[in-house]
mmCIF file of N, CA and C and ligand atoms in Angstrom:
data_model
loop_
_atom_site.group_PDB
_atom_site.id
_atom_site.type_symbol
_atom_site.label_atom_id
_atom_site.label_comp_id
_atom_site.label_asym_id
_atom_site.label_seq_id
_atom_site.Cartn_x
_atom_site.Cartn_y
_atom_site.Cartn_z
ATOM 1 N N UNK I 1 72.933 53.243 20.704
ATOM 2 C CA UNK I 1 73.834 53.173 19.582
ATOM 3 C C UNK I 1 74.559 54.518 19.456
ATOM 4 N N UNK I 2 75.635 54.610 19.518
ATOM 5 C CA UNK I 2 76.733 55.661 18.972
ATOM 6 C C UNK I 2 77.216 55.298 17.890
ATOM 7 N N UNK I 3 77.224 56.508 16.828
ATOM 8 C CA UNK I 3 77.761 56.301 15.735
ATOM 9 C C UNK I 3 78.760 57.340 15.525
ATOM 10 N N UNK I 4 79.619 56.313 15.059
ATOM 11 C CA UNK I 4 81.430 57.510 14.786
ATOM 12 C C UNK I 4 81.539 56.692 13.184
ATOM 13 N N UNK I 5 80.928 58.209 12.552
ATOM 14 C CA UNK I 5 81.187 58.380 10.609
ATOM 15 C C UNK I 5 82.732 58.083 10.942
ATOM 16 N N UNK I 6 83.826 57.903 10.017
ATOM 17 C CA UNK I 6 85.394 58.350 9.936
ATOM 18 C C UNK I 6 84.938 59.868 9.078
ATOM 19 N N UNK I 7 86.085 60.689 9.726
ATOM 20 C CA UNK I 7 85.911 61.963 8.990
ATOM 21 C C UNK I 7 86.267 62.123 7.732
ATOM 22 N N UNK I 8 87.360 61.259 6.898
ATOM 23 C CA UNK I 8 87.319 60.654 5.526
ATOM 24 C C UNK I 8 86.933 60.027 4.988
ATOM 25 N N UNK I 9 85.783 59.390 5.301
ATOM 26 C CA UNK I 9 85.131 58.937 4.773
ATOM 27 C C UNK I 9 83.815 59.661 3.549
ATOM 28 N N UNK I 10 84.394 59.132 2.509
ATOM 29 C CA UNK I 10 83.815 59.780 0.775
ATOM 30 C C UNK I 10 82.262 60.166 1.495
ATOM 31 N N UNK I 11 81.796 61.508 0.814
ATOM 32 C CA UNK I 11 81.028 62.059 1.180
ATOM 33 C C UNK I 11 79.922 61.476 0.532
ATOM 34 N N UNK I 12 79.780 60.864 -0.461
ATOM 35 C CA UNK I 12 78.724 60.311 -1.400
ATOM 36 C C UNK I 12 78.331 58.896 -0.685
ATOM 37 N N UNK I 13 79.579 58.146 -0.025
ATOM 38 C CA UNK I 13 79.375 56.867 0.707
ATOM 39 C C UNK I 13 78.463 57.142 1.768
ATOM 40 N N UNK I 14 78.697 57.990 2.707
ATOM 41 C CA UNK I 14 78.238 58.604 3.964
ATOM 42 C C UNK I 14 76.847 58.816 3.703
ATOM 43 N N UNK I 15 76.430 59.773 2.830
ATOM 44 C CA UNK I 15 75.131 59.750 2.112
ATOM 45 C C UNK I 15 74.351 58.832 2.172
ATOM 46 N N UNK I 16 74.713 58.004 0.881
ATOM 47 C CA UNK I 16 74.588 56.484 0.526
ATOM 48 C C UNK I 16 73.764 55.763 1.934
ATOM 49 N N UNK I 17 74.745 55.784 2.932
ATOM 50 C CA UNK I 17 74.724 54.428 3.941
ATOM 51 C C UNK I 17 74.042 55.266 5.100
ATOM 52 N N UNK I 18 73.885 56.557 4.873
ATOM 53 C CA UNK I 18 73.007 56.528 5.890
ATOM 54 C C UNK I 18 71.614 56.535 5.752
ATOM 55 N N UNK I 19 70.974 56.734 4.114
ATOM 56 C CA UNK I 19 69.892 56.452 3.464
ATOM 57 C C UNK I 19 69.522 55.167 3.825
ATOM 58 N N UNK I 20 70.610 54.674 3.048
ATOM 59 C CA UNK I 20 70.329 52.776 3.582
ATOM 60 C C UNK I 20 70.037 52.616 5.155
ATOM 61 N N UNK I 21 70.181 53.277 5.560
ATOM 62 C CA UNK I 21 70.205 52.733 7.230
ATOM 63 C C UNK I 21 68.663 53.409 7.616
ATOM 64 N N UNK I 22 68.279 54.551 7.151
ATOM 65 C CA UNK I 22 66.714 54.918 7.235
ATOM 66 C C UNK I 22 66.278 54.604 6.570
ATOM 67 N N UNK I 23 66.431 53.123 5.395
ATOM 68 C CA UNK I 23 65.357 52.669 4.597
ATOM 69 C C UNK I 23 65.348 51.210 5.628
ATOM 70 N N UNK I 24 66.534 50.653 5.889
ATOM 71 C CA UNK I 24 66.417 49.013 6.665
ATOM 72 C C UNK I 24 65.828 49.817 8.044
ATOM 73 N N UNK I 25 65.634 50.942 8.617
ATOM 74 C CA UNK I 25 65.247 50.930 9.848
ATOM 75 C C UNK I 25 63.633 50.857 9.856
ATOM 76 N N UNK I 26 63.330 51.706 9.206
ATOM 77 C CA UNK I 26 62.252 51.794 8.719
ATOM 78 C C UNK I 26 61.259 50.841 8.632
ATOM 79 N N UNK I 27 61.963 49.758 7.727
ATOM 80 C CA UNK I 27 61.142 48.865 7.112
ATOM 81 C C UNK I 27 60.954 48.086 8.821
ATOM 82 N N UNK I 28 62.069 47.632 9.555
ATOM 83 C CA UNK I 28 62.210 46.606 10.741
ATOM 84 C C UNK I 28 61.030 47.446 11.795
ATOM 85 N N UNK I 29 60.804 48.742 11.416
ATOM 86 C CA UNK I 29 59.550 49.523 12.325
ATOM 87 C C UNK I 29 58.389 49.185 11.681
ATOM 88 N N UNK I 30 58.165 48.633 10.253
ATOM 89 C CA UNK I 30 56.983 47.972 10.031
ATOM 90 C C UNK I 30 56.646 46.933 9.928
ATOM 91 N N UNK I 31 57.928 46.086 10.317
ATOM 92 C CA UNK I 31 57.413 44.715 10.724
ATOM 93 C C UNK I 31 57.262 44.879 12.051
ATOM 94 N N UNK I 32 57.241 45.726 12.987
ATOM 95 C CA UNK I 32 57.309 45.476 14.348
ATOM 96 C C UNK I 32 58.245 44.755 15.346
ATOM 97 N N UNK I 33 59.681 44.811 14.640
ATOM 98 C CA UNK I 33 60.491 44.518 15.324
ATOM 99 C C UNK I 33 61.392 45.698 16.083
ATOM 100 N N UNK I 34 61.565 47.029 15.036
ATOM 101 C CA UNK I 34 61.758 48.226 15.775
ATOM 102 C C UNK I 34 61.131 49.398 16.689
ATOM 103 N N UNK I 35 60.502 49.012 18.093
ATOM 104 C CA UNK I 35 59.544 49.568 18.504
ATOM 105 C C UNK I 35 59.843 50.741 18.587
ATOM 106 N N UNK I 36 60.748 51.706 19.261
ATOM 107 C CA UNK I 36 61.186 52.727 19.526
ATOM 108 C C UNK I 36 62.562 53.295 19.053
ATOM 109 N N UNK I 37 62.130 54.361 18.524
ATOM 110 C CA UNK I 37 64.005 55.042 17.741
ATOM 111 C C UNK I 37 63.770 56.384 18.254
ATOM 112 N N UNK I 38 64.919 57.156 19.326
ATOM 113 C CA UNK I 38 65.108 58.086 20.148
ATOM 114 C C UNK I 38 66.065 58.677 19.966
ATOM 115 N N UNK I 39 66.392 59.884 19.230
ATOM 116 C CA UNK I 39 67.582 60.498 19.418
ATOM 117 C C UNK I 39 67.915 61.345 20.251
ATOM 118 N N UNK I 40 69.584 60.904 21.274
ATOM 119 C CA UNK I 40 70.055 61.735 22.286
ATOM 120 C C UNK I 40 70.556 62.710 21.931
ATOM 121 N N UNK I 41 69.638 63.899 22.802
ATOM 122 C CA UNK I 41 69.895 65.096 22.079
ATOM 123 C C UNK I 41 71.224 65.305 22.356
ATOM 124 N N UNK I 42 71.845 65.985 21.432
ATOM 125 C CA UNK I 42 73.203 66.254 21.634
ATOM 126 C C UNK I 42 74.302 65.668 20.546
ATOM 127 N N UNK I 43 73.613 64.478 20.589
ATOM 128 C CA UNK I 43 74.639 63.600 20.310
ATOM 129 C C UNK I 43 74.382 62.903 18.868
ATOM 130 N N UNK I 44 75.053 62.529 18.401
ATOM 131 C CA UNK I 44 75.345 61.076 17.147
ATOM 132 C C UNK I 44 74.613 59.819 17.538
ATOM 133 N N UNK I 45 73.521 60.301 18.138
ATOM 134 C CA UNK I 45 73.468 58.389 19.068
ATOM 135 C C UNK I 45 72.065 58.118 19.148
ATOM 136 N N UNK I 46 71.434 57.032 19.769
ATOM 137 C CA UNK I 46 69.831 56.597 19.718
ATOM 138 C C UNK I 46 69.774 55.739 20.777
ATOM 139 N N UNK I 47 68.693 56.078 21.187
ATOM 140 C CA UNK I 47 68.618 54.434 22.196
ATOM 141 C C UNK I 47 66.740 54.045 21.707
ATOM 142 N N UNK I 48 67.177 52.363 21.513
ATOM 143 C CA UNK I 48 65.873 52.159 20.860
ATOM 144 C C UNK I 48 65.718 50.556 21.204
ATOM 145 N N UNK I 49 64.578 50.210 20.957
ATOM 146 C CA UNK I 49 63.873 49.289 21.763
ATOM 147 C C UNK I 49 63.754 48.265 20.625
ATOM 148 N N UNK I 50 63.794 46.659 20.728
ATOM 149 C CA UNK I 50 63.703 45.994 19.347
ATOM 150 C C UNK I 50 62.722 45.298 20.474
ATOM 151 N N UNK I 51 61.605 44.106 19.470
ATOM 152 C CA UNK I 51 61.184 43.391 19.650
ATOM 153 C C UNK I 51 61.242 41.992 18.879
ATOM 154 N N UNK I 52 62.500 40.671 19.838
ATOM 155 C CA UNK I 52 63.093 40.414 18.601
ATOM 156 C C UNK I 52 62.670 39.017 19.752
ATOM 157 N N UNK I 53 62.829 37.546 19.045
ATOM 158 C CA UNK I 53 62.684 36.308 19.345
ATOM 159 C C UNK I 53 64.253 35.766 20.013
ATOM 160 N N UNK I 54 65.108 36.615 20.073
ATOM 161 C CA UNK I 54 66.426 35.815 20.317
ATOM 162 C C UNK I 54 67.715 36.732 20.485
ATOM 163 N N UNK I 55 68.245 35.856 21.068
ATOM 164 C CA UNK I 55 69.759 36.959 20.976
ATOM 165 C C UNK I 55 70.248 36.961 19.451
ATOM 166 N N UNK I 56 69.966 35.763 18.913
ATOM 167 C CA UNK I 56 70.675 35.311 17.493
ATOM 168 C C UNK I 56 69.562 36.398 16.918
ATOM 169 N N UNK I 57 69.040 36.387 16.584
ATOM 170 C CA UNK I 57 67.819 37.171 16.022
ATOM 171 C C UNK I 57 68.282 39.108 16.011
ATOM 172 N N UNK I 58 68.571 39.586 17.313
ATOM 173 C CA UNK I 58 69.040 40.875 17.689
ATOM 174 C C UNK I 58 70.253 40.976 16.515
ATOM 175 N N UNK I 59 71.306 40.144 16.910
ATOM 176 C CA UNK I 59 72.519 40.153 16.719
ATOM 177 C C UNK I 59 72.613 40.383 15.030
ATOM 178 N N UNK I 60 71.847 39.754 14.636
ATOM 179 C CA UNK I 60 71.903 39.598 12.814
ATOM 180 C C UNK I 60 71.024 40.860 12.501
ATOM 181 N N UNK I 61 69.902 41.118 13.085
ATOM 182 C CA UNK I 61 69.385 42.356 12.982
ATOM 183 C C UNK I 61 70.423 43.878 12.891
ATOM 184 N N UNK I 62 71.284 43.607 14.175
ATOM 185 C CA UNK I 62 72.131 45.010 13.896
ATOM 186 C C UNK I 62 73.355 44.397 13.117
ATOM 187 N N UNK I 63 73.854 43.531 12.746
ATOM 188 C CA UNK I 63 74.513 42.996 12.344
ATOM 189 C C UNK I 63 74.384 43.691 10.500
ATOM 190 N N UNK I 64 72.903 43.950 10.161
ATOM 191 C CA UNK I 64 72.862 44.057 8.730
ATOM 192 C C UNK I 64 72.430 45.490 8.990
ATOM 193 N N UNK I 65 72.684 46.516 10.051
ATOM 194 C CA UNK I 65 72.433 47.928 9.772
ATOM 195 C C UNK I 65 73.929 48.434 9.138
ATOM 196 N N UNK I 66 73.532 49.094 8.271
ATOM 197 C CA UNK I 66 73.970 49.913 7.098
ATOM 198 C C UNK I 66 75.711 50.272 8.360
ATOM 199 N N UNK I 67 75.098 51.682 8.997
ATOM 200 C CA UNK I 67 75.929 52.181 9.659
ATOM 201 C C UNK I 67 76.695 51.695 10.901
ATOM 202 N N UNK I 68 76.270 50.291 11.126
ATOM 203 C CA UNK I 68 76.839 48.983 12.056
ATOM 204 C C UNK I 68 78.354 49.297 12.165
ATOM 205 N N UNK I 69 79.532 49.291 10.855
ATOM 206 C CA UNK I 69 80.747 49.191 10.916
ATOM 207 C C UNK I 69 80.865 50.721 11.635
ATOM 208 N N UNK I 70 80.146 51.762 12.209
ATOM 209 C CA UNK I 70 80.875 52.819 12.529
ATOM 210 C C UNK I 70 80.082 52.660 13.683
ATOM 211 N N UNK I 71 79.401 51.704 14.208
ATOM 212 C CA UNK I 71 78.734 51.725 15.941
ATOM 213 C C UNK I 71 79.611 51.645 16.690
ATOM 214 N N UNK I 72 79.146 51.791 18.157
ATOM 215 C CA UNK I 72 79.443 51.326 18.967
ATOM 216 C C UNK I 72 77.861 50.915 19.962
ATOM 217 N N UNK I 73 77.446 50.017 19.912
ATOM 218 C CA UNK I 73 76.644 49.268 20.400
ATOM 219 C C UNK I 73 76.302 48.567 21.482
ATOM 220 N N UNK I 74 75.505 49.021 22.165
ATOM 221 C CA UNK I 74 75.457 48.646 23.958
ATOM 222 C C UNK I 74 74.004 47.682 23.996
ATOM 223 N N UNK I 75 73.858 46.889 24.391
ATOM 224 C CA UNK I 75 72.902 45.855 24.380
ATOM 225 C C UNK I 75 72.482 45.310 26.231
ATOM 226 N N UNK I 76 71.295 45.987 26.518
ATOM 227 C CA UNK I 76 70.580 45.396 27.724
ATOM 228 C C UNK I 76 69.530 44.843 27.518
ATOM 229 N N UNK I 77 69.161 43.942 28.097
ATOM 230 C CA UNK I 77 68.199 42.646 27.418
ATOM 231 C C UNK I 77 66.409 43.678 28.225
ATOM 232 N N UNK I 78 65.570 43.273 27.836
ATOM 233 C CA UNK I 78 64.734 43.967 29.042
ATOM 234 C C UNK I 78 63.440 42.875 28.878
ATOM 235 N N UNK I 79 63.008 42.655 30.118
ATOM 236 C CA UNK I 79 61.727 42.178 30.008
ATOM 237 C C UNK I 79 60.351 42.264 30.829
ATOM 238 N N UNK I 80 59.322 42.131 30.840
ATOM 239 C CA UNK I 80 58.521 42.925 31.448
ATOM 240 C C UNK I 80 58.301 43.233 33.017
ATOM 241 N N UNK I 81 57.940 44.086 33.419
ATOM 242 C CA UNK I 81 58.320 44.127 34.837
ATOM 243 C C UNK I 81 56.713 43.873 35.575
ATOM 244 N N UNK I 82 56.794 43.198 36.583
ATOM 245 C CA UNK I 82 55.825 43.034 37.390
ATOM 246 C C UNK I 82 54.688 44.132 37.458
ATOM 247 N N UNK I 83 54.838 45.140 37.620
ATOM 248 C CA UNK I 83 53.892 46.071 38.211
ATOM 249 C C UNK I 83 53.364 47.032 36.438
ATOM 250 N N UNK I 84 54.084 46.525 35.406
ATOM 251 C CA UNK I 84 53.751 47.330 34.466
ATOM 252 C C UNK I 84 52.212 47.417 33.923
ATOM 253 N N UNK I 85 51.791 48.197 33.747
ATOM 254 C CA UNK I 85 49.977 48.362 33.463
ATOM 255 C C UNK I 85 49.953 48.156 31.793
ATOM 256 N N UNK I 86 50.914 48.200 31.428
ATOM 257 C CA UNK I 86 50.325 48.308 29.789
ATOM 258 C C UNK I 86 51.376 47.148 29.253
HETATM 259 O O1 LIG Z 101 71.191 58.160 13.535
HETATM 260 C C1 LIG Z 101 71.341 57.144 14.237
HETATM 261 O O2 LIG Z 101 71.190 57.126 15.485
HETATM 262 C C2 LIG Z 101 71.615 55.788 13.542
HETATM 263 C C3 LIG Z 101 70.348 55.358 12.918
HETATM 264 C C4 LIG Z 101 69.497 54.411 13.346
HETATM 265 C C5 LIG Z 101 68.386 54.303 12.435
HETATM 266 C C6 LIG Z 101 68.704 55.365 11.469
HETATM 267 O O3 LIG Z 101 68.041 55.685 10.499
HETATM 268 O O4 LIG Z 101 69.899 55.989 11.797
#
């Protein structure tokens, strides 16, 4: 996930929605649908792991993150690999 704030965008909104976005992330990490949240150093961005039943399921998931309207969102499906031990 890359996130591009607008640079006019009201400073109290920005606040606001990015609270909201570490309270809905949060919560989706204690239902166990958000396994992993990684921030690239450097950057505005995350790469993170869902554990979700569906594409429809994913889709509505980021669909209701807070900071969604300023993503840009890359989606690779993954599933378990043969030789994995755990
Ligand atoms: O900061 C980000 O990468 C966007 C984000 C995801 C969950 C959260 O709290 O912020």
């Amino acid at each position: 996930m890359d996130v591009h704030i607008p640079r006019d965008l009201e400073e109290k909104v920005r606040v606001d929605t990015v609270a909201r976005e570490k309270e809905y992330a949060q919560e989706l990490q204690r239902e166990g649908r958000w396994l992993h949240l990684w921030r690239i150093v450097g950057q505005y961005s995350n790469i993170s792991i869902f554990d979700v039943e569906s594409a429809d399921e994913l889709h509505e998931l980021l669909w209701g993150l807070p900071l969604f309207p300023y993503m840009d969102i890359t989606i690779m499906p993954l599933t378990r690999h043969g030789s994995a031990i755990t």
